[in-house]
Amino acid sequence: MSQYDLIVIGSGPGGYVCAIRAAQLGLKTAVVEKMPTYGGTCLNIGCIPSKALLHSSELFEEAGHGFAQMGIGVPAPTLDLKAMMAFKQDGVDGNVKGVDYLFKKNKIDGIHGTGRIAAPGKVEVKGADGKTQTLDTKAIVIATGSDVARLKGIEIDEKRVVSSTGALSLEAVPSKLLVVGAGVIGLELGSVWRRLGAEVTVVEFLDGALPGMDGEVRRQAQRIFEKQGMTFKLSSKVTGVDTSGKRLKVSVEPAKGGAAETVEADVVLVSIGRVPYTEGLGLADVGVKLDQRGRVEVDAHYATNIPGIWAIGDAIKGPMLAHKAEDEGVAVAEILAGQAGHVNYDAIPNVVYTFPEIASVGKSEDELKAAGTAYKVGKFPFTANGRAKVNHTTDGFVKILADAKTDRVLGVHIIGADAGNMIAEAVIAMEFGASSEDIARTCHAHPTLSEAIKEAALAVDKRSLSM
Ligand code: FAD
Ligand code: NAI
């Protein structure tokens, strides 16, 4: 008799949600977590703390530059970074305690320690005290997430040369921050420290920020970030960081090679992507296959090549996003309980929480062009949206891409204030296979920013009412 129906290794959004759904469906479930708190990267050192700092730094900047024009007179704001960090930690604590509560409520055994798969059906857990216990289970779900990708020859000390983890806990605002990689982390955390007073230079290997997103959105985003004061060094790479002096000396070279220049900085943030984390799990010993990029290989139902072992989240292929991991957690739990778990990978939103926010779902114009799909475009700028005008948040636009023949929505891209909340409407539309006409005929509350989505849908048929 197995002690458990399911042991999940890792308590990030993939793992903890999987455990809760499995418990709801009657499976006797345990979660093994090597960090002192549950919640994984997302709750402890990712989504949650970064959003706390984005929120507080945005208000700090607004208090300094935006209040006067609304007639609010306040003295120049001062920064108490320690208190801001405490605000962030309070938010993190609240969230991780929430997971603890949910485990208890659903009768899930939370086990602290590092998990290793000794054999299918056997998980060995080594506690912080060095003691090892072996647990029996019918199924194992690997939800061990991802880790920071490193640059060869550049050591991350999390003080002066930092990953996102160190950048979420700096003890002082650096006068100069050099960010390596103009991706999501570079732009979000670069925004935080710029708003708090750092001079921010972003070195990006490719010829533009946010690769993978819609080209028009990427170009507008970069223009806005430049206007806000960020400097971009594109088609460039960092080849070394000299840490011997008081200031860091960073060697930056053209991406294609050539003469290096030296850029001085107080802090360097390495944000060039993340890699799946499977260290110490014993996968090679049990024969679980990894793909060429080190991700656990799974079939369409999250099963690895070894019966009884499954995997989800950042540890497998697909976008490294918390909500993707969560949905896979639910799907695999339902599959294990004999149901038909499923994730629609064509309708996974992607949000960058800068100001303005950038949000998308479905295909970009570049992808549709590459696939030879005939499409129509409807675009609406926030300069023509009533609510954006009164709020003075007119940067950005909504773009809807619809199939030229069927009018089915293929992609929605928004750059603008609150884009992250607004994209939910587009995701639902796509999940239900909506046409742009469906969105255009749906009543939207006035005055809201979401009216720009309706107007963009009307614009697909060239009948926008406000432009
Ligand atoms: P993780 O959250 O990485 O959790 C894996 C867990 O497994 C960890 O707790 C780890 O300690 C544990 N573990 C690993 N190996 C073992 C072992 N052998 N034994 C026991 N435990 C083990 N995504 C978004 O969607 N929105 C955002 O706003 C967002 N912001 C982010 C900001 C930052 C700075 C970072 C770094 C990431 C952000 N992400 C965001 C990405 C998001 O955090 C990940 O996609 C998500 O956490 C993946 O979930 P997961 O459950 O697969 O893995
Ligand atoms: P990223 O993949 O978003 O961006 C990395 C950037 O670094 C790319 O632009 C890439 O071209 C560039 N790059 C790679 N090697 C380089 C080099 N040697 N020199 C200069 N530039 C280089 O990765 P990032 O920002 O580290 O984030 C990791 C992941 O975490 C994201 O892919 C995302 O899945 C997740 N995340 C999600 C967030 C969200 O949903 N809002 C927020 C933060 C992270």
Coordinates of C-alpha atoms and ligand atoms in Angstrom, one line a residue:
M1 CA 0.0 0.0 0.0
S2 CA 1.4 3.4 -1.0
Q3 CA 1.3 6.2 1.7
Y4 CA 0.3 8.7 -1.0
D5 CA -1.6 8.8 -4.3
L6 CA 0.5 11.7 -5.3
I7 CA 3.7 13.4 -4.2
V8 CA 4.4 16.8 -5.9
I9 CA 8.1 17.9 -5.8
G10 CA 8.1 21.7 -5.6
S11 CA 5.5 24.1 -4.2
G12 CA 5.5 26.9 -6.8
P13 CA 2.3 27.9 -8.6
G14 CA 2.5 24.7 -10.6
G15 CA 3.1 22.4 -7.6
Y16 CA 0.8 23.9 -5.0
V17 CA -2.1 24.3 -7.4
C18 CA -1.7 20.7 -8.6
A19 CA -1.7 19.5 -5.0
I20 CA -4.9 21.4 -4.1
R21 CA -6.7 20.2 -7.2
A22 CA -5.6 16.6 -6.6
A23 CA -6.8 16.8 -2.9
Q24 CA -10.1 18.3 -4.1
L25 CA -10.5 15.2 -6.3
G26 CA -9.8 12.8 -3.4
L27 CA -6.2 12.0 -3.9
K28 CA -4.0 11.6 -0.8
T29 CA -1.4 14.2 -1.6
A30 CA 2.0 15.5 -0.2
V31 CA 4.2 18.3 -1.4
V32 CA 7.9 18.3 -0.9
E33 CA 9.6 21.8 -0.8
K34 CA 13.3 22.6 -0.2
M35 CA 12.8 26.3 0.5
P36 CA 11.7 27.3 4.1
T37 CA 8.4 28.7 2.7
Y38 CA 5.9 27.4 0.2
G39 CA 5.0 29.3 -3.1
G40 CA 8.2 28.7 -5.1
T41 CA 9.9 31.3 -7.2
C42 CA 6.7 33.1 -7.9
L43 CA 5.6 34.0 -4.4
N44 CA 9.0 34.2 -2.7
I45 CA 11.5 35.7 -5.3
G46 CA 9.4 36.4 -8.5
C47 CA 6.0 37.6 -9.4
I48 CA 4.8 38.7 -6.0
P49 CA 7.8 40.7 -4.6
S50 CA 8.5 42.2 -8.0
K51 CA 4.9 43.5 -8.3
A52 CA 5.1 44.9 -4.7
L53 CA 8.2 47.0 -5.7
L54 CA 6.6 47.9 -9.1
H55 CA 3.5 49.2 -7.3
S56 CA 5.4 51.2 -4.6
S57 CA 8.0 52.6 -7.0
E58 CA 5.2 53.7 -9.4
L59 CA 3.5 55.6 -6.6
F60 CA 6.8 57.1 -5.5
E61 CA 7.4 58.4 -9.0
E62 CA 3.8 59.6 -9.3
A63 CA 4.0 61.5 -6.0
G64 CA 7.1 63.2 -7.3
H65 CA 6.0 64.1 -10.8
G66 CA 2.3 63.4 -11.3
F67 CA 0.5 64.9 -8.4
A68 CA 1.1 68.6 -9.0
Q69 CA -0.7 68.6 -12.4
M70 CA -3.8 67.2 -10.6
G71 CA -3.7 70.0 -8.1
I72 CA -2.3 67.8 -5.3
G73 CA 0.4 69.7 -3.5
V74 CA 2.8 67.4 -1.5
P75 CA 6.4 67.9 -0.5
A76 CA 8.9 66.1 -2.7
P77 CA 8.6 62.4 -1.6
T78 CA 11.5 60.9 0.3
L79 CA 12.5 57.3 0.0
D80 CA 12.7 54.9 3.0
L81 CA 14.0 51.9 1.1
K82 CA 14.0 49.7 4.2
A83 CA 10.3 50.4 4.7
M84 CA 9.6 49.8 1.0
M85 CA 11.3 46.4 1.4
A86 CA 9.3 45.7 4.5
F87 CA 6.1 46.5 2.6
K88 CA 7.3 44.0 -0.1
Q89 CA 8.1 41.3 2.5
D90 CA 4.7 41.8 4.1
G91 CA 3.1 41.0 0.8
V92 CA 5.2 38.0 0.3
D93 CA 4.6 36.7 3.8
G94 CA 0.8 37.1 3.3
N95 CA 1.0 35.1 0.1
V96 CA 3.2 32.2 1.4
K97 CA 1.1 31.9 4.6
G98 CA -1.9 31.6 2.3
V99 CA -0.4 28.5 0.7
D100 CA 0.3 27.0 4.1
Y101 CA -3.4 27.6 5.0
L102 CA -4.6 26.0 1.8
F103 CA -2.5 22.9 2.4
K104 CA -4.0 22.5 5.8
K105 CA -7.5 23.2 4.6
N106 CA -7.2 20.6 1.9
K107 CA -5.4 18.0 4.1
I108 CA -2.2 18.1 2.0
D109 CA 1.0 17.0 3.8
G110 CA 3.6 19.7 3.3
I111 CA 7.1 18.2 3.8
H112 CA 10.1 20.5 4.0
G113 CA 13.3 19.0 2.5
T114 CA 15.0 18.3 -0.8
G115 CA 13.2 15.6 -2.9
R116 CA 15.0 13.0 -5.0
I117 CA 13.2 10.3 -7.0
A118 CA 14.8 7.1 -5.8
A119 CA 12.6 5.0 -8.1
P120 CA 9.1 5.4 -9.7
G121 CA 6.8 5.5 -6.6
K122 CA 9.6 6.4 -4.2
V123 CA 10.6 9.9 -3.1
E124 CA 13.5 10.3 -0.8
V125 CA 13.4 13.6 1.2
K126 CA 16.5 15.0 2.9
G127 CA 15.6 17.5 5.6
A128 CA 17.6 20.5 6.7
D129 CA 18.9 18.4 9.6
G130 CA 20.4 16.0 7.1
K131 CA 17.9 13.2 8.0
T132 CA 16.4 11.3 5.1
Q133 CA 13.0 9.7 4.8
T134 CA 11.6 7.7 1.9
L135 CA 7.9 8.1 1.0
D136 CA 5.8 5.7 -1.1
T137 CA 3.4 7.1 -3.7
K138 CA 1.4 6.0 -6.7
A139 CA 2.3 9.1 -8.8
I140 CA 5.0 11.7 -8.7
V141 CA 4.7 15.2 -10.3
I142 CA 7.9 17.1 -10.9
A143 CA 7.2 20.8 -10.4
T144 CA 10.7 22.0 -9.6
G145 CA 10.6 25.2 -11.7
S146 CA 13.5 27.1 -13.0
D147 CA 16.6 28.9 -12.0
V148 CA 18.5 32.0 -13.3
A149 CA 20.5 31.6 -16.5
R150 CA 24.1 32.6 -15.9
L151 CA 26.6 34.4 -18.1
K152 CA 29.9 32.5 -18.6
G153 CA 32.7 34.0 -16.5
I154 CA 30.4 36.4 -14.6
E155 CA 29.8 35.4 -11.0
I156 CA 26.5 36.4 -9.4
D157 CA 27.2 37.5 -5.8
E158 CA 23.6 38.9 -5.3
K159 CA 25.2 42.1 -3.9
R160 CA 26.8 44.0 -6.8
V161 CA 26.3 41.4 -9.6
V162 CA 22.8 40.3 -9.1
S163 CA 20.1 38.1 -10.5
S164 CA 16.4 39.1 -10.1
T165 CA 16.7 37.7 -6.5
G166 CA 19.3 40.2 -5.5
A167 CA 17.7 43.0 -7.5
L168 CA 14.6 42.5 -5.4
S169 CA 16.5 43.2 -2.2
L170 CA 19.2 45.8 -2.9
E171 CA 20.2 47.7 0.3
A172 CA 20.6 51.1 -1.5
V173 CA 19.5 52.6 -4.8
P174 CA 22.5 52.2 -7.1
S175 CA 23.5 55.4 -8.8
K176 CA 24.1 53.4 -12.0
L177 CA 22.4 50.1 -12.8
L178 CA 23.5 48.1 -15.8
V179 CA 20.9 45.5 -16.9
V180 CA 22.0 42.6 -19.1
G181 CA 19.0 41.6 -21.2
A182 CA 16.0 43.7 -22.3
G183 CA 13.5 41.0 -21.4
V184 CA 10.7 41.0 -18.9
I185 CA 12.9 41.0 -15.7
G186 CA 15.3 43.6 -17.1
L187 CA 12.5 46.0 -17.9
E188 CA 10.4 45.4 -14.8
L189 CA 13.2 45.6 -12.3
G190 CA 15.0 48.3 -14.4
S191 CA 11.8 50.4 -14.1
V192 CA 11.7 49.9 -10.3
W193 CA 15.3 51.2 -9.8
R194 CA 15.0 54.0 -12.4
R195 CA 11.9 55.3 -10.6
L196 CA 13.8 55.2 -7.3
G197 CA 16.6 57.2 -8.8
A198 CA 19.1 54.9 -10.6
E199 CA 20.5 55.7 -14.0
V200 CA 19.6 52.6 -16.0
T201 CA 21.4 51.2 -19.0
V202 CA 20.1 48.1 -20.6
V203 CA 22.5 45.9 -22.8
E204 CA 20.5 43.7 -25.2
F205 CA 22.0 41.0 -27.5
L206 CA 19.3 41.4 -30.1
D207 CA 18.3 44.6 -32.0
G208 CA 15.3 45.5 -29.8
A209 CA 13.7 45.0 -26.4
L210 CA 11.2 42.2 -25.5
P211 CA 11.9 39.7 -28.3
G212 CA 9.0 37.4 -29.1
M213 CA 6.4 40.1 -28.6
D214 CA 4.6 41.9 -31.5
G215 CA 7.0 44.1 -33.4
E216 CA 4.9 47.2 -33.3
V217 CA 4.4 46.8 -29.5
R218 CA 8.1 46.3 -29.0
R219 CA 9.1 49.4 -30.9
Q220 CA 6.5 51.6 -29.1
A221 CA 7.5 50.1 -25.7
Q222 CA 11.2 50.9 -26.3
R223 CA 10.4 54.5 -27.3
I224 CA 8.4 54.9 -24.1
F225 CA 11.1 53.4 -21.9
E226 CA 13.7 55.7 -23.5
K227 CA 11.4 58.7 -22.9
Q228 CA 11.3 57.6 -19.3
G229 CA 15.1 57.8 -19.1
M230 CA 16.3 54.2 -19.8
T231 CA 19.3 53.9 -22.1
F232 CA 19.5 50.9 -24.5
K233 CA 22.6 49.4 -25.9
L234 CA 21.2 47.1 -28.5
S235 CA 23.0 44.4 -30.6
S236 CA 25.5 44.3 -27.8
K237 CA 26.7 41.7 -25.3
V238 CA 28.4 41.9 -21.9
T239 CA 31.6 39.8 -21.9
G240 CA 33.0 40.5 -18.5
V241 CA 32.6 42.4 -15.2
D242 CA 35.7 43.6 -13.3
T243 CA 34.7 43.6 -9.6
S244 CA 38.1 44.6 -8.2
G245 CA 37.4 48.3 -7.8
K246 CA 34.8 50.3 -5.9
R247 CA 32.8 50.6 -9.1
L248 CA 32.2 47.7 -11.5
K249 CA 33.8 47.9 -14.9
V250 CA 31.6 46.1 -17.4
S251 CA 33.0 45.1 -20.8
V252 CA 30.4 45.5 -23.5
E253 CA 31.0 44.3 -27.1
P254 CA 29.0 44.4 -30.3
A255 CA 26.9 41.2 -30.5
K256 CA 28.8 40.2 -33.7
G257 CA 32.1 40.8 -32.0
G258 CA 34.5 43.8 -32.3
A259 CA 36.1 46.3 -30.0
A260 CA 34.9 46.3 -26.4
E261 CA 34.0 49.4 -24.5
T262 CA 34.0 49.7 -20.7
V263 CA 30.9 50.9 -18.9
E264 CA 31.0 51.7 -15.2
A265 CA 28.2 50.7 -12.9
D266 CA 27.4 50.2 -9.2
V267 CA 25.2 47.1 -9.8
V268 CA 24.9 44.7 -12.7
L269 CA 21.6 42.8 -13.1
V270 CA 21.9 39.6 -15.1
S271 CA 18.5 38.9 -16.6
I272 CA 19.1 36.9 -19.7
G273 CA 16.4 34.2 -19.2
R274 CA 15.8 31.3 -16.9
V275 CA 16.7 27.6 -17.2
P276 CA 14.7 24.5 -16.0
Y277 CA 15.8 23.3 -12.5
T278 CA 16.2 19.6 -12.1
E279 CA 19.4 19.4 -10.1
G280 CA 19.6 16.6 -7.5
L281 CA 16.3 15.1 -8.5
G282 CA 18.0 11.9 -9.6
L283 CA 16.3 12.0 -13.1
A284 CA 19.3 10.4 -14.9
D285 CA 19.3 7.5 -12.4
V286 CA 15.6 6.7 -12.9
G287 CA 15.9 7.3 -16.7
V288 CA 13.6 10.4 -17.0
K289 CA 14.4 12.0 -20.4
L290 CA 15.3 15.7 -20.8
D291 CA 15.2 17.6 -24.0
Q292 CA 18.1 19.4 -25.6
R293 CA 17.4 22.5 -23.5
G294 CA 17.4 20.5 -20.2
R295 CA 13.6 20.5 -19.8
V296 CA 11.8 17.4 -18.6
E297 CA 10.3 15.8 -21.7
V298 CA 6.6 15.2 -21.4
D299 CA 3.8 14.0 -23.8
A300 CA 0.6 16.0 -24.3
H301 CA -0.7 14.7 -20.9
Y302 CA 2.4 15.7 -18.9
A303 CA 3.7 12.1 -18.6
T304 CA 7.4 11.6 -18.8
N305 CA 8.9 8.5 -20.4
I306 CA 8.9 6.7 -17.1
P307 CA 5.4 5.5 -16.0
G308 CA 4.2 7.1 -12.8
I309 CA 6.3 10.3 -13.2
W310 CA 4.8 13.5 -14.6
A311 CA 6.1 17.1 -14.9
I312 CA 4.7 20.6 -15.2
G313 CA 5.5 24.3 -15.1
D314 CA 8.9 26.0 -15.8
A315 CA 10.6 22.5 -15.7
I316 CA 8.9 21.6 -19.0
K317 CA 8.5 23.3 -22.4
G318 CA 6.4 26.4 -23.0
P319 CA 6.3 29.9 -21.6
M320 CA 7.8 30.3 -18.1
L321 CA 4.7 31.9 -16.5
A322 CA 3.0 31.3 -13.2
H323 CA -0.5 30.9 -14.7
K324 CA 0.7 28.4 -17.3
A325 CA 2.3 26.4 -14.5
E326 CA -1.0 26.6 -12.5
D327 CA -3.2 25.5 -15.4
E328 CA -0.8 22.6 -16.0
G329 CA -1.0 21.7 -12.3
V330 CA -4.8 21.5 -12.5
A331 CA -4.7 19.6 -15.8
V332 CA -2.3 16.9 -14.5
A333 CA -4.2 16.5 -11.2
E334 CA -7.4 15.9 -13.2
I335 CA -5.7 13.5 -15.5
L336 CA -4.4 11.6 -12.4
A337 CA -7.9 11.5 -11.0
G338 CA -9.2 9.9 -14.3
Q339 CA -10.6 13.1 -15.8
A340 CA -9.7 14.9 -19.1
G341 CA -7.3 17.7 -18.0
H342 CA -6.4 20.1 -20.7
V343 CA -4.6 23.5 -21.3
N344 CA -5.3 25.7 -24.3
Y345 CA -1.8 26.9 -25.2
D346 CA -3.2 29.3 -27.8
A347 CA -4.9 31.4 -25.1
I348 CA -2.2 32.0 -22.5
P349 CA -1.8 35.7 -21.7
N350 CA 1.6 37.4 -21.3
V351 CA 1.9 40.6 -19.3
V352 CA 4.9 42.9 -18.6
Y353 CA 4.1 45.0 -15.5
T354 CA 6.0 48.1 -16.5
F355 CA 4.3 51.5 -16.9
P356 CA 2.5 51.4 -19.3
E357 CA 1.8 47.7 -19.0
I358 CA 2.2 45.4 -22.1
A359 CA -0.1 42.5 -22.5
S360 CA -0.8 40.0 -25.3
V361 CA -2.5 36.8 -26.1
G362 CA -2.4 34.7 -29.2
K363 CA -0.4 35.3 -32.3
S364 CA 1.7 38.4 -33.1
E365 CA 1.6 40.0 -36.6
D366 CA 5.1 38.7 -37.2
E367 CA 4.0 35.1 -36.4
L368 CA 0.9 35.4 -38.7
K369 CA 3.1 36.7 -41.5
A370 CA 5.6 33.9 -41.1
A371 CA 2.8 31.3 -41.1
G372 CA 1.3 32.9 -44.3
T373 CA -2.1 33.4 -42.5
A374 CA -4.3 36.1 -44.1
Y375 CA -5.4 38.5 -41.4
K376 CA -7.1 41.8 -40.7
V377 CA -5.9 44.4 -38.2
G378 CA -7.9 46.7 -36.0
K379 CA -6.0 49.3 -34.0
F380 CA -7.1 51.9 -31.6
P381 CA -4.8 54.4 -29.7
F382 CA -5.4 55.4 -26.1
T383 CA -5.1 59.0 -27.2
A384 CA -8.7 58.6 -28.5
N385 CA -10.1 56.9 -25.4
G386 CA -12.0 59.2 -23.0
R387 CA -10.9 57.6 -19.8
A388 CA -7.2 57.6 -20.8
K389 CA -7.5 61.3 -21.8
V390 CA -8.9 62.3 -18.4
N391 CA -6.3 60.2 -16.6
H392 CA -3.5 61.5 -18.8
T393 CA -2.4 57.9 -19.6
T394 CA -2.7 58.2 -23.4
D395 CA 0.5 56.2 -24.3
G396 CA -0.2 53.0 -26.2
F397 CA -2.8 51.2 -28.2
V398 CA -4.9 48.1 -28.6
K399 CA -4.3 45.9 -31.7
I400 CA -6.6 43.1 -32.7
L401 CA -5.6 40.6 -35.3
A402 CA -8.5 38.6 -36.9
D403 CA -8.6 35.9 -39.5
A404 CA -9.3 37.6 -42.9
K405 CA -11.9 35.0 -43.9
T406 CA -13.6 33.9 -40.7
D407 CA -13.0 37.1 -38.5
R408 CA -12.0 34.8 -35.6
V409 CA -9.7 36.6 -33.2
L410 CA -6.1 35.3 -33.6
G411 CA -4.2 37.7 -31.4
V412 CA -4.7 40.8 -29.2
H413 CA -1.9 43.1 -28.2
I414 CA -2.2 46.0 -25.7
I415 CA 0.3 48.5 -24.6
G416 CA -1.2 51.0 -22.1
A417 CA -2.2 51.6 -18.5
D418 CA -3.8 48.6 -16.9
A419 CA -3.2 46.4 -20.0
G420 CA -2.6 43.4 -17.7
N421 CA -6.2 43.5 -16.4
M422 CA -7.7 44.4 -19.8
I423 CA -6.2 41.4 -21.6
A424 CA -8.5 39.0 -19.6
E425 CA -11.4 40.0 -21.9
A426 CA -9.3 39.1 -25.0
V427 CA -8.3 35.8 -23.4
I428 CA -11.9 34.8 -22.8
A429 CA -12.9 35.9 -26.3
M430 CA -10.2 33.7 -27.7
E431 CA -11.1 30.8 -25.4
F432 CA -14.6 30.9 -26.7
G433 CA -13.5 31.3 -30.3
A434 CA -14.9 34.8 -30.7
S435 CA -14.8 36.9 -33.8
S436 CA -13.8 40.5 -33.7
E437 CA -17.4 41.3 -34.5
D438 CA -18.4 39.5 -31.3
I439 CA -16.2 41.9 -29.3
A440 CA -17.4 44.9 -31.3
R441 CA -21.0 44.1 -30.5
T442 CA -20.4 43.5 -26.8
C443 CA -21.5 46.4 -24.5
H444 CA -18.4 47.9 -22.7
A445 CA -18.9 50.2 -19.7
H446 CA -18.2 53.9 -20.3
P447 CA -15.8 55.5 -19.5
T448 CA -13.3 52.7 -19.2
L449 CA -10.0 51.9 -20.9
S450 CA -11.6 48.7 -22.1
E451 CA -13.6 50.6 -24.6
A452 CA -10.4 50.8 -26.6
I453 CA -10.7 47.0 -27.0
K454 CA -14.2 47.4 -28.4
E455 CA -13.0 50.2 -30.7
A456 CA -10.1 48.1 -31.9
A457 CA -12.6 45.4 -32.7
L458 CA -14.7 47.9 -34.6
A459 CA -11.6 49.1 -36.4
V460 CA -11.0 45.5 -37.8
D461 CA -14.1 46.2 -39.9
K462 CA -13.0 49.9 -40.4
R463 CA -16.0 51.2 -38.4
S464 CA -14.4 52.7 -35.3
L465 CA -16.8 55.2 -33.7
S466 CA -14.2 57.4 -31.9
M467 CA -11.5 57.8 -34.5
Ligands
FAD1 P1 8.7 27.5 -9.2 O1 7.8 28.6 -8.8 O2 10.1 27.8 -9.6 O3 8.7 26.5 -8.0 C1 9.5 25.4 -8.0 C2 9.8 25.0 -6.5 O4 10.4 23.7 -6.5 C3 10.7 26.0 -5.7 O5 10.0 26.4 -4.6 C4 11.9 25.1 -5.4 O6 12.5 25.4 -4.2 C5 11.3 23.7 -5.4 N1 12.2 22.6 -5.7 C6 13.1 22.5 -6.7 N2 13.8 21.4 -6.6 C7 13.3 20.7 -5.5 C8 13.6 19.5 -4.9 N3 14.5 18.6 -5.4 N4 13.0 19.2 -3.7 C9 12.1 20.0 -3.2 N5 11.7 21.2 -3.8 C10 12.4 21.5 -4.9 N6 5.4 34.8 -14.0 C11 4.2 35.3 -14.2 O7 3.3 34.7 -14.7 N7 3.9 36.6 -13.9 C12 4.9 37.4 -13.3 O8 4.6 38.6 -13.0 C13 6.1 36.9 -13.1 N8 7.1 37.6 -12.5 C14 8.3 37.1 -12.3 C15 9.3 37.8 -11.7 C16 10.6 37.3 -11.5 C17 11.6 38.2 -10.8 C18 10.8 35.9 -11.8 C19 12.2 35.3 -11.5 C20 9.9 35.2 -12.3 C21 8.6 35.7 -12.6 N9 7.6 35.0 -13.2 C22 6.4 35.5 -13.4 C23 7.8 33.6 -13.6 C24 7.2 32.6 -12.5 O9 7.8 32.9 -11.3 C25 7.4 31.2 -12.9 O10 6.9 30.9 -14.2 C26 6.7 30.2 -11.9 O11 7.1 30.4 -10.6 C27 6.9 28.8 -12.3 O12 6.2 28.0 -11.4 P2 6.7 26.5 -11.1 O13 5.7 26.0 -10.1 O14 6.9 25.7 -12.3 O15 8.1 26.6 -10.4
NAI2 P1 13.7 37.0 -21.0 O1 13.8 35.7 -21.9 O2 12.4 37.6 -20.9 O3 14.7 38.1 -21.6 C1 16.0 37.8 -21.7 C2 16.6 38.9 -22.6 O4 18.0 38.8 -22.5 C3 16.3 38.7 -24.1 O5 15.9 39.9 -24.6 C4 17.5 38.1 -24.7 O6 17.7 38.5 -26.1 C5 18.6 38.8 -23.9 N1 19.9 38.1 -23.8 C6 20.1 36.8 -23.8 N2 21.5 36.6 -23.7 C7 22.1 37.8 -23.6 C8 23.4 38.3 -23.5 N3 24.4 37.4 -23.4 N4 23.6 39.6 -23.5 C9 22.6 40.5 -23.6 N5 21.3 40.1 -23.7 C10 21.0 38.8 -23.7 O7 14.3 36.6 -19.6 P2 14.2 37.3 -18.2 O8 13.9 38.7 -18.3 O9 15.5 36.9 -17.5 O10 13.0 36.6 -17.5 C11 13.0 35.1 -17.4 C12 11.6 34.6 -17.5 O11 10.9 34.9 -16.3 C13 10.8 35.2 -18.6 O12 11.0 34.6 -19.8 C14 9.4 35.0 -18.1 O13 9.0 33.8 -18.5 C15 9.5 35.1 -16.6 N6 9.1 36.4 -16.1 C16 7.8 36.7 -16.3 C17 7.3 38.0 -15.9 C18 6.0 38.4 -16.2 O14 5.2 37.5 -16.6 N7 5.6 39.6 -16.0 C19 8.2 38.9 -15.1 C20 9.5 38.4 -14.9 C21 9.9 37.1 -15.4

